[in-house]
Short mmCIF file of C-alpha atoms in Angstrom, two decimals:
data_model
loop_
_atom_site.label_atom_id
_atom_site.label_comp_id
_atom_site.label_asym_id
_atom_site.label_seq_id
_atom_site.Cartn_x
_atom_site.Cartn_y
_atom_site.Cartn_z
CA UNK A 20 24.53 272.82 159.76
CA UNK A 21 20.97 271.76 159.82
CA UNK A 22 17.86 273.36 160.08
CA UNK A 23 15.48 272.42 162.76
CA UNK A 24 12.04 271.47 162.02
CA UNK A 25 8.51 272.38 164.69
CA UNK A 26 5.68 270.42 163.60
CA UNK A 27 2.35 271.01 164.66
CA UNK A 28 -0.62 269.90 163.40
CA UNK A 29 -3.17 272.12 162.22
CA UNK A 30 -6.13 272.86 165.08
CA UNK A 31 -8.88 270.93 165.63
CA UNK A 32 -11.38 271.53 162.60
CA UNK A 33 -15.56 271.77 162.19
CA UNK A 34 -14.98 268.76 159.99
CA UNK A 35 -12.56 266.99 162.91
CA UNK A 36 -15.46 267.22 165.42
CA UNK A 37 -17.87 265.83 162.73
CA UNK A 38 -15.85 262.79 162.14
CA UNK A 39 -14.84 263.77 158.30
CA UNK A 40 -11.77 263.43 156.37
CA UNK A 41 -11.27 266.78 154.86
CA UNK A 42 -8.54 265.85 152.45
CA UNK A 43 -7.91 268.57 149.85
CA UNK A 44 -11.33 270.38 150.90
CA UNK A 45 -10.29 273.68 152.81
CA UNK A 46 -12.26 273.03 156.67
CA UNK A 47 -12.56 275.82 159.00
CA UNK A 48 -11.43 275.71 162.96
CA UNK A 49 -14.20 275.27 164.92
CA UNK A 50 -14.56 277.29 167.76
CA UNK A 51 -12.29 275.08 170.00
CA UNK A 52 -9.97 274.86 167.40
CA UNK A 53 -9.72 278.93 167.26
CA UNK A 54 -9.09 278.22 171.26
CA UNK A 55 -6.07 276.03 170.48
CA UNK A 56 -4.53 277.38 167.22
CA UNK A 57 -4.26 280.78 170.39
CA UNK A 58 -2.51 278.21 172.37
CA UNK A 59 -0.24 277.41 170.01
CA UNK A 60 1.16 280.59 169.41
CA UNK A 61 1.36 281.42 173.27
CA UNK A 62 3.56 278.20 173.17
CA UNK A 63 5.85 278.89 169.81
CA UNK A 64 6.20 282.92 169.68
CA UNK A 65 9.13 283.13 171.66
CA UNK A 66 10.41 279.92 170.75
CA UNK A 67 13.47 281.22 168.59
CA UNK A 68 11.55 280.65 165.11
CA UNK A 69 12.55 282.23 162.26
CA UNK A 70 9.77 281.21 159.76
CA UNK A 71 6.21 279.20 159.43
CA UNK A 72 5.02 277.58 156.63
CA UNK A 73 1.88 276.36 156.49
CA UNK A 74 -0.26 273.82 153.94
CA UNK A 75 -2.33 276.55 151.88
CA UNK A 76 -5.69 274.59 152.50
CA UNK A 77 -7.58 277.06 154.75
CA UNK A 78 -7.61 275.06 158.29
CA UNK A 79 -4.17 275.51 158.31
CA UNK A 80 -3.65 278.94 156.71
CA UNK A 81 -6.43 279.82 159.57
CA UNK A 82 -3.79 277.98 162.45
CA UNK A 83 -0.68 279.99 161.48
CA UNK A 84 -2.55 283.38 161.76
CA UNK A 85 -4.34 282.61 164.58
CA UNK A 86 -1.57 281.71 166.09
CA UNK A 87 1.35 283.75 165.30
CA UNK A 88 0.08 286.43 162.50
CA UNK A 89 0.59 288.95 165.13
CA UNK A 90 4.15 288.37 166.03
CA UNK A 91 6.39 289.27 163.67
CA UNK A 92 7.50 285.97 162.19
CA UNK A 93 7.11 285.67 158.93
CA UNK A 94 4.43 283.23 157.65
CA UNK A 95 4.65 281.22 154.65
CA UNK A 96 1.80 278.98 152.34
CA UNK A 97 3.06 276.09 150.69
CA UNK A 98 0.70 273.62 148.74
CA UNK A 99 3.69 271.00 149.02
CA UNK A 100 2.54 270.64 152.70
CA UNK A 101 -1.17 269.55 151.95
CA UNK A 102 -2.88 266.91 153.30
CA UNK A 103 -3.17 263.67 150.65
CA UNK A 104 -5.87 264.44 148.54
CA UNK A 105 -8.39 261.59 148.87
CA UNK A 106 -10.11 262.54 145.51
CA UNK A 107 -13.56 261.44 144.66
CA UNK A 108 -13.87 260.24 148.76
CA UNK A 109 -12.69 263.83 149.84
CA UNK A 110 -15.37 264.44 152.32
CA UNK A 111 -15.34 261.27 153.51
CA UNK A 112 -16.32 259.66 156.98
CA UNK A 113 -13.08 259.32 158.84
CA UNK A 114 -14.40 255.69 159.85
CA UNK A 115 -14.14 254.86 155.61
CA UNK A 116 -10.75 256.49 155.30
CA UNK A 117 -9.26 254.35 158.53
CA UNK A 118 -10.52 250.98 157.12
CA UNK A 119 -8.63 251.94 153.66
CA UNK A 120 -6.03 254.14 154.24
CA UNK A 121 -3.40 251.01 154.24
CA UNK A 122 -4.19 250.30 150.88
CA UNK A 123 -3.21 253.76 149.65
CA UNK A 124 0.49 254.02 150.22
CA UNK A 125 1.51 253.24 146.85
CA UNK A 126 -2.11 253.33 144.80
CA UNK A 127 -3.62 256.47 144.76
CA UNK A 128 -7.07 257.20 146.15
CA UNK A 129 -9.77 257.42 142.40
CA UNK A 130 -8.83 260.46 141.51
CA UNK A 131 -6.11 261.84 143.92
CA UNK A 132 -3.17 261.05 145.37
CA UNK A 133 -0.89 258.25 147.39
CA UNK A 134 0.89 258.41 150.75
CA UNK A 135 4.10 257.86 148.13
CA UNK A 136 3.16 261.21 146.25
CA UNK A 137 2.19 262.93 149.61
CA UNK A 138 6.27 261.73 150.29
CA UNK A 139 7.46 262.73 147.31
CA UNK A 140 6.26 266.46 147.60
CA UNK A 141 7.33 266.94 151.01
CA UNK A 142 10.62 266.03 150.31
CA UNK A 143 11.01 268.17 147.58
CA UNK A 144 9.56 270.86 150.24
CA UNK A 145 12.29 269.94 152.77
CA UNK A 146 14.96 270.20 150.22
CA UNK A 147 14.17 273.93 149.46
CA UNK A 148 14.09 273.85 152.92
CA UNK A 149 17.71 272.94 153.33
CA UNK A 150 18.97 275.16 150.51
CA UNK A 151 16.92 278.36 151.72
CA UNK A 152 16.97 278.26 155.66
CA UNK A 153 20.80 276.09 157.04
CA UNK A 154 21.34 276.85 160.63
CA UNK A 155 17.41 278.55 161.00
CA UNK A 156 14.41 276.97 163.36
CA UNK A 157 11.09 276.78 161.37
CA UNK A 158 7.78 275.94 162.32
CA UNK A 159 5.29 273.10 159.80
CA UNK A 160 1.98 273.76 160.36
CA UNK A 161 0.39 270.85 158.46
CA UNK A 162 -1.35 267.25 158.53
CA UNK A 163 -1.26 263.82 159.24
CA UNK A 164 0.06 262.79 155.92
CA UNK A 165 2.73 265.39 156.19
CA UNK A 166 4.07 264.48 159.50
CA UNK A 167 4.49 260.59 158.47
CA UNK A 168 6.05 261.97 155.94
CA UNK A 169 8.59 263.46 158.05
CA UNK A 170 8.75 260.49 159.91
CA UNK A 171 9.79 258.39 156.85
CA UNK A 172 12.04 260.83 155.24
CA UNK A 173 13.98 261.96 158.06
CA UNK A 174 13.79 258.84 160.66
CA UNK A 175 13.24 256.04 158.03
CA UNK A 176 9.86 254.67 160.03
CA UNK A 177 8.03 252.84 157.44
CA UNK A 178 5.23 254.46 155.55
CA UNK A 179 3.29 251.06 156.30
CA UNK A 180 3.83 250.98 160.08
CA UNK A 181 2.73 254.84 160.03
CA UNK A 182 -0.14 254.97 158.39
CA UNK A 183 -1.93 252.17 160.74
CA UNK A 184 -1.52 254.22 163.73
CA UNK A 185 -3.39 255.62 165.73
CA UNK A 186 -3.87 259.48 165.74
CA UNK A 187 -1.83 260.68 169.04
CA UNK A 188 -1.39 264.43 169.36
CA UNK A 189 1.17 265.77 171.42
CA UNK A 190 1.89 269.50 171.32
CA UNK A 191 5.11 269.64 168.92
CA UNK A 192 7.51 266.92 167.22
CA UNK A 193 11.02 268.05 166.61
CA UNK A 194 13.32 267.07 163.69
CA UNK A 195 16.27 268.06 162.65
CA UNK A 196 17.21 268.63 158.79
CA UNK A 197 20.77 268.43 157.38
CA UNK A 198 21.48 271.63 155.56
CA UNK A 199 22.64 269.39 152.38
CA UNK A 200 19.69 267.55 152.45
CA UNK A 201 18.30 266.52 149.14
CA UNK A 202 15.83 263.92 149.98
CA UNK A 203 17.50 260.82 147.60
CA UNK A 204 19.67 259.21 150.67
CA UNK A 205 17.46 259.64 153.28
CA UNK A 206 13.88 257.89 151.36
CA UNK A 207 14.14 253.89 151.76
CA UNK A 208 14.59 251.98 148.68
CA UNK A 209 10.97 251.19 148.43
CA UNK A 210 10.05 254.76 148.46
CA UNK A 211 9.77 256.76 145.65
CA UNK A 212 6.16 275.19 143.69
CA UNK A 213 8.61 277.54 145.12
CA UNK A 214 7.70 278.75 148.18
CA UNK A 215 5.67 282.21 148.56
CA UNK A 216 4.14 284.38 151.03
CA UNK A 217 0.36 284.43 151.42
#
């Protein structure tokens, strides 16, 4: 069995349009954002889920109710699926984090995290994931960091050829999960909370 895996990044926030990297701070949609977040849950309410989980920094908490808080499905915060907190450059222009975000997969950013740790959590996310919900369909509602994460973890693309790329959003990338999943076989040698309502 395996459980399937939506993930969507979180809409377009009033620090997105400004050109800053939110990090661990909490951003709000802006009003296009609030536009799209809709659109997402026109395209995923009748898509067969069976649960959401979302980061529990606010932009996305904000996308999963927008969305789909009116449909039944029930929606889940996890701090596992943050973004990677930048630390002290939280806040930042996106133009600083893009000329050192390569330099950050294994050394964290002063005081905050790695790509690696940002790996590390979502995998132990994904194998409560496994355990908890074999055979269901769940939609991630998360971040950049998250989604390479996936990428690495579940297709074995390397964190280094991720990271470097350019932002290209598409509405939805699939994966699938093996329901006995526990993250050790599937991270590269190089590579390295329970979950809750809201």
């Amino acid at each position: 069995m395996t459980v399937e895996i939506v993930y969507e990044t979180h809409s377009i926030s009033v620090h997105n349009e400004t050109g800053v990297a939110s990090g661990w701070l909490p951003g709000e949609l802006s009003e296009r954002g609030l536009a799209l977040a809709a659109e997402l849950g026109e395209r995923r309410r009748d898509d067969g889920l069976d649960a959401v989980f979302s980061s529990d920094l606010y932009r996305a908490v904000q996308t999963a109710r927008v969305a789909l808080g009116d449909s039944g499905i029930p929606l889940f915060q996890d701090r596992r699926l943050r973004e990677c907190h930048y630390g002290e450059f939280d806040g930042m222009p996106v133009s600083l984090l893009e000329a050192r975000r390569a330099r950050h997969i294994d050394e964290p950013w002063p005081g905050g995290q790695s790509y690696r740790d940002v790996v590390e959590q979502t995998s132990d996310f994904l194998a409560e994931l496994a355990a908890r919900w074999d055979g269901g369909k769940v939609l991630l509602i998360s971040h950049s960091a998250n989604r390479w994460a996936l990428q690495h973890l579940l297709h074995g693309v390397p964190l280094a050829e991720l990271v470097d790329r350019p932002f290209d959003w598409r509405p939805g990338w699939t994966f699938q999960l093996p329901g006995d999943w526990t993250g050790a076989a599937r991270v590269p040698p190089a590579g390295p909370a329970p979950m809750t309502p809201p």
